[in-house]
Amino acid sequence: MTIWTPELPEGGPRYRRIAEAIAKAIELGELMPGDKLPPQRRLADRLGVTIGTITRAYATAHHQGWVDSRVGSGTYVRQAIGEAPTSFRAGQPIDQGMIDMGMSLPPPHPLRAKGLQNALESITASPQSLQAATEYQPEAGDEIQRTRIAAWQSSLGLPDDPSRMVITQGGQHGIQLALQVLCQPGDLVAGEVLTYPGFISAAQQAHLRPLAVPMDAYGMDVDALARLCARQPPRVLYTTPDLNNPTGAQLDEARRERLADLAREHDIWLIEDAVQYLPEDERGTPLVALAPERTLHIFSTSKVLAGGLRIGSLTVPAHLLERLGTAIRTQSWMVAPLMVETACRWMENPESQELLHWQIDELAARRTLALERLSDYGPMSREGSSIVWLPLPAGRRSSELQTLLARRGVKVSTPEPFCMGSEPAPQALRLCLGPPENRASLEKALSLIKEALSEAPSSPWQTL
């Protein structure tokens, strides 16, 4: 195979000229979507430059949206400008007949649309609410609406102090706000070696340096974190202690207390993401209760009511409220009052509790079904969770299984988008139990997964 070798334009730093040559080759069709760029060492030798120059060139091309790096695999031309082939995105259309087990969504139910309809109808019947929805509100949200959201969170066993709460446009917005007020470009931010891609993306956009903390079946390895802190403590640690996304691991009580102590010892801010909802009996002690002076707690309606509401909360130490208000005002001035009021009215409708109770029972049944059908392959899942972590048998690769299952009508997630820093991805699949239309659809998907696992791996020769 002939290695692609660019002709470099004249003038300017060599890394920038190489990045420009990559962009030009893509525009001219010399490099096609999905093509793999040459290994850095080989291209460096070919061009007579250092590996560092190629690394910087590839990073520049990535920043400009032309290529994307896959951990343990290489650098590839993006499938479409602005979209990486391994990106983890909501809202992508699912082909008709495709069973989606790739997105962490609550199970479908008519009460979701009905709950939204009831909330909107009650608002339109209230001239006072309609008037309030047309007016500017405080950056952190109207005090009465914050109190109503806090009351709902209290019913779920979550932080409920409206005086320390900021209303957000969902959990992702909470992550971005937290990083914006806590960090400066170049700061070190830590997270589990496998963590939520939204945090990884937000950290990249803020030009922060990632630090991957090892983990095991019991969540983050806090002793390993202590060793990392001895060398250089991070400014911020992001974690999902109740339900790691993607593995489903939960941090035990001893590790939570040790983590709170480490945060105090090294002056580390904690971002606690609780958006992946678990019933209260299945959760541990919140970090915000163990270290309230340095923990920012994130929650949203997305896994309980509906993701499209884009309403969440960020509970923080009181002295951060002014800085958060400034950040929100700079971004969008406030969260849309109409959407906040819609969420509040939906929360207060007794049918929202009926929906949640149904969801808990439905996910428990789906989880039992998944664990039974895939029992030969060691699936892992916590009680109350909508996620199954499926380690693959020796010799099977997650990318191969993902492609094979997509051809058969099942969408799943590989670990690669969840990898923090440059750590290699394990060979496993994350299966989400919520999106399938019903249990029959889920059972069909599980049968297809089991069938694919029982077959011999696809031949690698076809890729050469």
mmCIF file of C-alpha atoms in Angstrom, residues 78-105 197 402 406 411-414 417 430 435:
data_model
loop_
_atom_site.group_PDB
_atom_site.id
_atom_site.type_symbol
_atom_site.label_atom_id
_atom_site.label_comp_id
_atom_site.label_asym_id
_atom_site.label_seq_id
_atom_site.Cartn_x
_atom_site.Cartn_y
_atom_site.Cartn_z
ATOM 1 C CA ARG A 78 -14.101 12.391 9.378
ATOM 2 C CA GLN A 79 -17.200 10.844 7.838
ATOM 3 C CA ALA A 80 -18.719 14.297 7.496
ATOM 4 C CA ILE A 81 -17.345 17.692 8.387
ATOM 5 C CA GLY A 82 -17.926 18.270 12.067
ATOM 6 C CA GLU A 83 -18.944 14.677 12.826
ATOM 7 C CA ALA A 84 -16.513 12.020 13.973
ATOM 8 C CA PRO A 85 -17.291 8.391 13.118
ATOM 9 C CA THR A 86 -16.914 7.459 16.786
ATOM 10 C CA SER A 87 -18.867 10.421 18.127
ATOM 11 C CA PHE A 88 -21.504 9.859 20.764
ATOM 12 C CA ARG A 89 -24.459 12.010 19.882
ATOM 13 C CA ALA A 90 -28.144 12.189 20.692
ATOM 14 C CA GLY A 91 -30.698 13.004 18.065
ATOM 15 C CA GLN A 92 -29.270 10.989 15.188
ATOM 16 C CA PRO A 93 -32.074 9.386 13.184
ATOM 17 C CA ILE A 94 -32.500 5.654 13.591
ATOM 18 C CA ASP A 95 -33.204 3.726 10.400
ATOM 19 C CA GLN A 96 -36.656 2.218 10.204
ATOM 20 C CA GLY A 97 -36.527 -1.244 11.740
ATOM 21 C CA MET A 98 -33.332 -0.501 13.673
ATOM 22 C CA ILE A 99 -33.538 -1.319 17.390
ATOM 23 C CA ASP A 100 -31.657 1.332 19.329
ATOM 24 C CA MET A 101 -29.649 0.097 22.310
ATOM 25 C CA GLY A 102 -26.972 2.747 21.853
ATOM 26 C CA MET A 103 -28.507 5.742 23.656
ATOM 27 C CA SER A 104 -29.242 5.947 27.377
ATOM 28 C CA LEU A 105 -32.893 6.983 27.206
ATOM 29 C CA PRO A 197 -18.401 11.440 26.602
ATOM 30 C CA GLN A 402 -20.964 -2.973 16.432
ATOM 31 C CA ALA A 406 -25.849 -2.568 12.801
ATOM 32 C CA LYS A 411 -27.496 -0.203 17.375
ATOM 33 C CA VAL A 412 -25.039 -0.529 20.309
ATOM 34 C CA SER A 413 -22.224 1.556 21.784
ATOM 35 C CA THR A 414 -18.538 0.649 21.920
ATOM 36 C CA PRO A 417 -16.057 7.345 22.964
ATOM 37 C CA ARG A 430 -22.611 -0.908 26.374
ATOM 38 C CA PRO A 435 -34.897 2.866 23.977
#
